Coordinates of C-alpha atoms in Angstrom, one line a residue:
M16 CA 105.2 110.9 103.8
T17 CA 102.2 109.8 105.8
D18 CA 101.0 111.5 108.9
A19 CA 102.6 109.2 111.5
A20 CA 101.5 108.8 115.0
D21 CA 103.2 110.3 118.0
P22 CA 106.2 108.6 119.6
P23 CA 105.0 106.2 122.4
A24 CA 106.8 108.2 125.1
E25 CA 105.0 111.4 124.2
A26 CA 101.6 110.0 123.3
A27 CA 98.6 111.3 125.1
P28 CA 96.8 108.8 127.3
R29 CA 94.3 106.8 125.3
T30 CA 90.9 105.4 126.1
D31 CA 90.6 101.6 125.9
A32 CA 88.7 102.0 122.6
R33 CA 91.8 103.5 121.0
A34 CA 94.5 101.4 122.7
D35 CA 96.9 99.4 120.5
R36 CA 95.3 96.1 119.3
P37 CA 97.6 93.1 118.8
L38 CA 97.3 91.3 115.5
S39 CA 98.7 88.1 114.1
R40 CA 102.4 87.6 113.0
G41 CA 103.7 90.2 115.5
R42 CA 101.8 93.1 114.0
T43 CA 99.9 95.9 115.9
D44 CA 96.9 97.9 115.0
T45 CA 97.4 101.4 116.3
W46 CA 95.3 104.5 116.4
R47 CA 96.9 107.1 114.1
H48 CA 94.5 109.9 112.8
P49 CA 91.7 111.5 114.8
A50 CA 88.6 112.6 112.9
T51 CA 89.6 116.2 112.6
V52 CA 92.9 115.3 110.8
R53 CA 91.1 112.9 108.5
I54 CA 88.3 115.3 107.5
T55 CA 90.7 118.3 107.0
H56 CA 93.0 116.1 105.0
W57 CA 90.4 115.0 102.5
L58 CA 89.0 118.6 102.2
N59 CA 92.5 119.7 101.4
V60 CA 92.7 117.1 98.7
I61 CA 89.5 118.4 97.1
A62 CA 90.5 122.1 97.5
V63 CA 94.1 121.6 96.1
V64 CA 92.8 119.6 93.0
V65 CA 90.3 122.4 92.2
L66 CA 92.9 125.1 92.8
L67 CA 95.5 123.5 90.5
M68 CA 93.0 122.8 87.7
S69 CA 91.4 126.2 87.8
G70 CA 94.9 127.8 88.2
L71 CA 96.0 126.1 85.0
N72 CA 93.0 127.5 83.3
I73 CA 93.9 131.0 84.5
L74 CA 97.5 130.5 83.4
A75 CA 96.3 129.3 80.0
A76 CA 94.9 132.8 79.3
H77 CA 98.5 134.0 79.1
P78 CA 101.0 131.1 79.6
H79 CA 104.1 133.3 80.1
L80 CA 105.8 134.5 83.3
Y81 CA 107.8 137.6 84.0
W82 CA 109.6 139.4 86.8
G83 CA 108.8 143.0 87.7
I84 CA 105.7 145.2 87.1
R85 CA 104.9 144.7 83.4
S86 CA 104.7 141.8 81.0
T87 CA 106.9 142.6 78.0
F88 CA 105.5 139.7 75.9
A89 CA 108.8 139.6 73.9
D90 CA 111.1 138.0 76.5
P91 CA 109.2 136.1 79.2
W92 CA 111.2 134.4 82.0
L93 CA 109.2 131.2 81.4
S94 CA 106.6 130.1 78.9
T95 CA 104.4 127.1 79.9
P96 CA 103.2 124.5 77.4
T97 CA 99.6 124.0 76.3
V98 CA 97.6 122.1 78.8
P99 CA 94.9 119.6 77.7
D100 CA 91.3 120.6 78.4
W101 CA 90.7 117.6 80.7
L102 CA 93.2 119.1 83.2
L103 CA 91.3 122.4 83.4
I104 CA 88.4 123.6 85.6
P105 CA 86.1 124.5 83.8
Q106 CA 87.1 122.4 80.8
G107 CA 88.0 124.6 77.9
R108 CA 89.5 128.1 78.3
N109 CA 87.3 130.3 80.4
L110 CA 89.2 132.8 82.4
A111 CA 86.3 134.4 84.3
E112 CA 84.7 131.2 85.5
A113 CA 88.1 129.7 86.3
R114 CA 88.8 132.7 88.6
N115 CA 85.5 132.2 90.4
W116 CA 86.4 128.5 91.1
H117 CA 89.9 129.5 92.1
F118 CA 88.9 132.2 94.5
L119 CA 86.2 130.1 96.1
F120 CA 88.4 127.1 96.8
A121 CA 91.3 129.3 97.8
W122 CA 89.2 130.4 100.8
V123 CA 88.0 126.8 101.4
F124 CA 91.7 125.8 101.5
V125 CA 92.6 128.7 103.9
A126 CA 89.7 128.1 106.3
N127 CA 90.3 124.3 106.3
G128 CA 94.0 124.9 107.0
L129 CA 93.2 127.2 109.9
V130 CA 90.9 124.6 111.4
Y131 CA 93.7 122.0 111.2
L132 CA 96.3 124.4 112.5
A133 CA 94.1 125.4 115.5
F134 CA 93.5 121.8 116.3
A135 CA 97.2 120.9 116.0
L136 CA 98.2 123.8 118.3
V137 CA 95.6 123.3 120.9
T138 CA 96.2 119.5 121.2
G139 CA 100.0 119.9 121.0
R140 CA 100.1 117.8 117.8
F141 CA 102.0 120.5 115.9
R142 CA 104.8 120.6 118.5
R143 CA 105.0 116.8 118.9
R144 CA 104.9 115.9 115.2
L145 CA 106.7 118.8 113.4
T146 CA 109.4 120.1 115.8
P147 CA 112.6 118.1 115.3
T148 CA 114.8 117.4 118.3
G149 CA 118.5 118.0 118.5
G150 CA 119.1 114.3 118.1
E151 CA 116.9 114.1 115.1
L152 CA 118.7 117.0 113.4
R153 CA 122.1 115.3 114.1
G154 CA 120.7 112.2 112.4
F155 CA 119.7 114.2 109.3
W156 CA 122.3 112.7 106.9
P157 CA 121.8 109.1 107.9
S158 CA 118.1 109.7 107.3
V159 CA 118.9 111.1 103.8
K160 CA 120.9 108.0 103.1
E161 CA 118.0 105.8 104.1
H162 CA 115.7 107.8 101.9
A163 CA 118.1 107.6 99.0
R164 CA 118.0 103.8 99.3
F165 CA 114.2 103.9 99.5
H166 CA 114.2 102.1 102.8
F167 CA 111.5 103.2 105.3
P168 CA 110.7 101.7 108.6
T169 CA 107.3 100.1 109.0
D170 CA 107.8 99.0 112.6
D171 CA 107.3 101.2 115.7
H172 CA 109.6 103.8 114.1
A173 CA 106.7 104.5 111.7
R174 CA 104.7 105.9 114.6
A175 CA 106.6 109.2 114.3
Y176 CA 107.8 111.5 111.5
N177 CA 111.5 111.2 110.6
V178 CA 113.6 114.4 110.5
I179 CA 113.2 114.8 106.7
Q180 CA 109.4 114.6 107.0
K181 CA 109.4 117.1 109.8
L182 CA 111.5 119.6 108.0
T183 CA 109.6 119.2 104.8
Y184 CA 106.2 119.7 106.5
L185 CA 107.6 122.8 108.3
A186 CA 108.8 124.2 105.0
M187 CA 105.4 123.7 103.5
V188 CA 103.5 125.1 106.5
L189 CA 105.8 128.1 107.3
V190 CA 107.2 129.0 103.8
V191 CA 105.4 127.6 100.7
L192 CA 101.8 127.9 101.8
P193 CA 102.1 131.4 103.2
L194 CA 104.0 132.5 100.1
M195 CA 101.1 131.0 98.0
L196 CA 98.6 133.0 100.0
V197 CA 100.5 136.3 100.1
T198 CA 101.2 136.2 96.3
G199 CA 97.6 135.3 95.6
L200 CA 96.3 138.2 97.7
S201 CA 98.8 140.6 96.2
M202 CA 97.4 140.0 92.7
S203 CA 93.8 140.6 93.9
P204 CA 92.5 144.0 92.8
G205 CA 90.1 144.0 95.7
F206 CA 92.8 143.4 98.2
N207 CA 95.1 145.9 96.5
A208 CA 92.5 148.6 97.2
V209 CA 93.1 148.2 101.0
G210 CA 96.6 146.6 101.1
G211 CA 98.4 147.8 98.0
V212 CA 101.8 147.8 99.7
L213 CA 101.8 144.0 99.5
L214 CA 102.1 144.2 95.8
E215 CA 105.1 146.5 96.1
I216 CA 106.8 144.0 98.6
M217 CA 106.3 141.3 96.0
G218 CA 108.2 143.4 93.4
G219 CA 105.2 144.0 91.1
R220 CA 102.2 142.1 89.8
Q221 CA 104.3 140.0 87.4
S222 CA 106.8 139.0 90.1
A223 CA 103.9 138.0 92.4
R224 CA 102.4 135.9 89.5
T225 CA 105.7 134.2 89.0
L226 CA 106.2 133.5 92.7
H227 CA 102.6 132.2 92.9
F228 CA 103.4 129.8 90.0
I229 CA 106.6 128.6 91.7
S230 CA 104.8 128.0 95.0
A231 CA 102.2 125.9 93.1
G232 CA 105.0 123.9 91.5
L233 CA 106.5 123.2 94.9
I234 CA 103.1 122.0 96.1
V235 CA 102.8 119.7 93.1
A236 CA 106.3 118.3 93.8
F237 CA 105.4 117.7 97.4
I238 CA 102.2 115.9 96.4
V239 CA 104.0 113.7 93.9
V240 CA 106.6 112.7 96.6
H241 CA 103.9 112.3 99.2
V242 CA 101.7 110.0 97.1
G243 CA 104.7 108.1 95.9
L244 CA 105.7 107.3 99.5
V245 CA 102.2 106.4 100.4
I246 CA 102.2 103.8 97.7
W247 CA 105.8 102.6 98.5
T248 CA 105.2 102.2 102.2
G249 CA 101.9 100.4 101.9
F250 CA 99.0 102.0 99.9
F251 CA 96.1 100.1 101.5
N252 CA 97.5 100.5 105.1
N253 CA 98.1 104.2 104.6
M254 CA 94.7 104.7 103.0
R255 CA 92.9 102.7 105.7
S256 CA 94.6 104.9 108.4
M257 CA 93.4 108.1 106.7
I258 CA 89.8 106.7 106.3
T259 CA 89.3 104.8 109.6
G260 CA 92.1 106.3 111.8
W261 CA 93.8 102.8 112.3
F262 CA 97.2 101.9 111.0
V263 CA 99.0 98.5 111.1
I264 CA 102.5 98.5 112.6
Q265 CA 104.8 95.7 111.3
P266 CA 107.1 93.5 113.6
P267 CA 110.2 95.1 114.9
G268 CA 112.9 95.7 112.3
S269 CA 110.6 95.6 109.3
T270 CA 111.0 98.2 106.6
A271 CA 109.5 99.0 103.2
G272 CA 112.0 99.0 100.4
P273 CA 113.6 96.9 97.7
K274 CA 113.9 93.9 100.1
V275 CA 110.3 94.1 101.5
G276 CA 109.9 92.4 104.8
R277 CA 113.6 92.2 105.7
R278 CA 114.8 93.1 109.2
R279 CA 117.2 96.0 109.7
D280 CA 119.4 94.0 112.0
E281 CA 119.8 91.4 109.2
E282 CA 120.7 94.2 106.8
D283 CA 123.3 95.6 109.1
A284 CA 124.9 92.2 109.8
P285 CA 128.3 91.6 108.1

């Protein structure tokens, strides 16, 4: 699930320095990620890693989840397994220090996300990349079938998100991440002093804690799929695009999948 470039028809005018560059064997080097996107992406990587590892340390202090206001200890909704120390920040159980790391990088994550969101809204990137058209929504099930077969275009179609990518990113941006933020704030004693009603909306501290854990689990699932697809569709090409901004488009009809390098017109032939 890489951050694909805008469709050619909607792309903003480019300077000569960022125009497509022809390569050998029918390939094209195309400008994909501006500096703001690349910087915020890598800052997010750092923030999320620290948040997950410090969050695991916080959870390790009481690895049980409940619904409602109180923790009954006797009948948790879910008990989590013991986590090895190398997955924790700081290493070894340290609730107070883990909270300091978690709160600090939570605000780094929020501030960085707001920078990206402002950039995406001002430049129109959010609308172009994440808003599915009616035609794309009608093609949802064919896209599901392609994904189920692990076939992904690496030609000009790779310039834009497919409908599943758009809906997934929208779900993360509009549902999962806000839920993570709201549940985290609702558990903060300092925030409760000025906005205690939020904890009531969440159904109590234990419900907020459980929803926070579920949100974190969804983020981990997203990361696993995201990284898996980055590797599947061309690890070095995708990494190059997120470091330099340039991405190589393969010849028309090329896809990544079990038959790497085949053409879709050949696949569809009887």
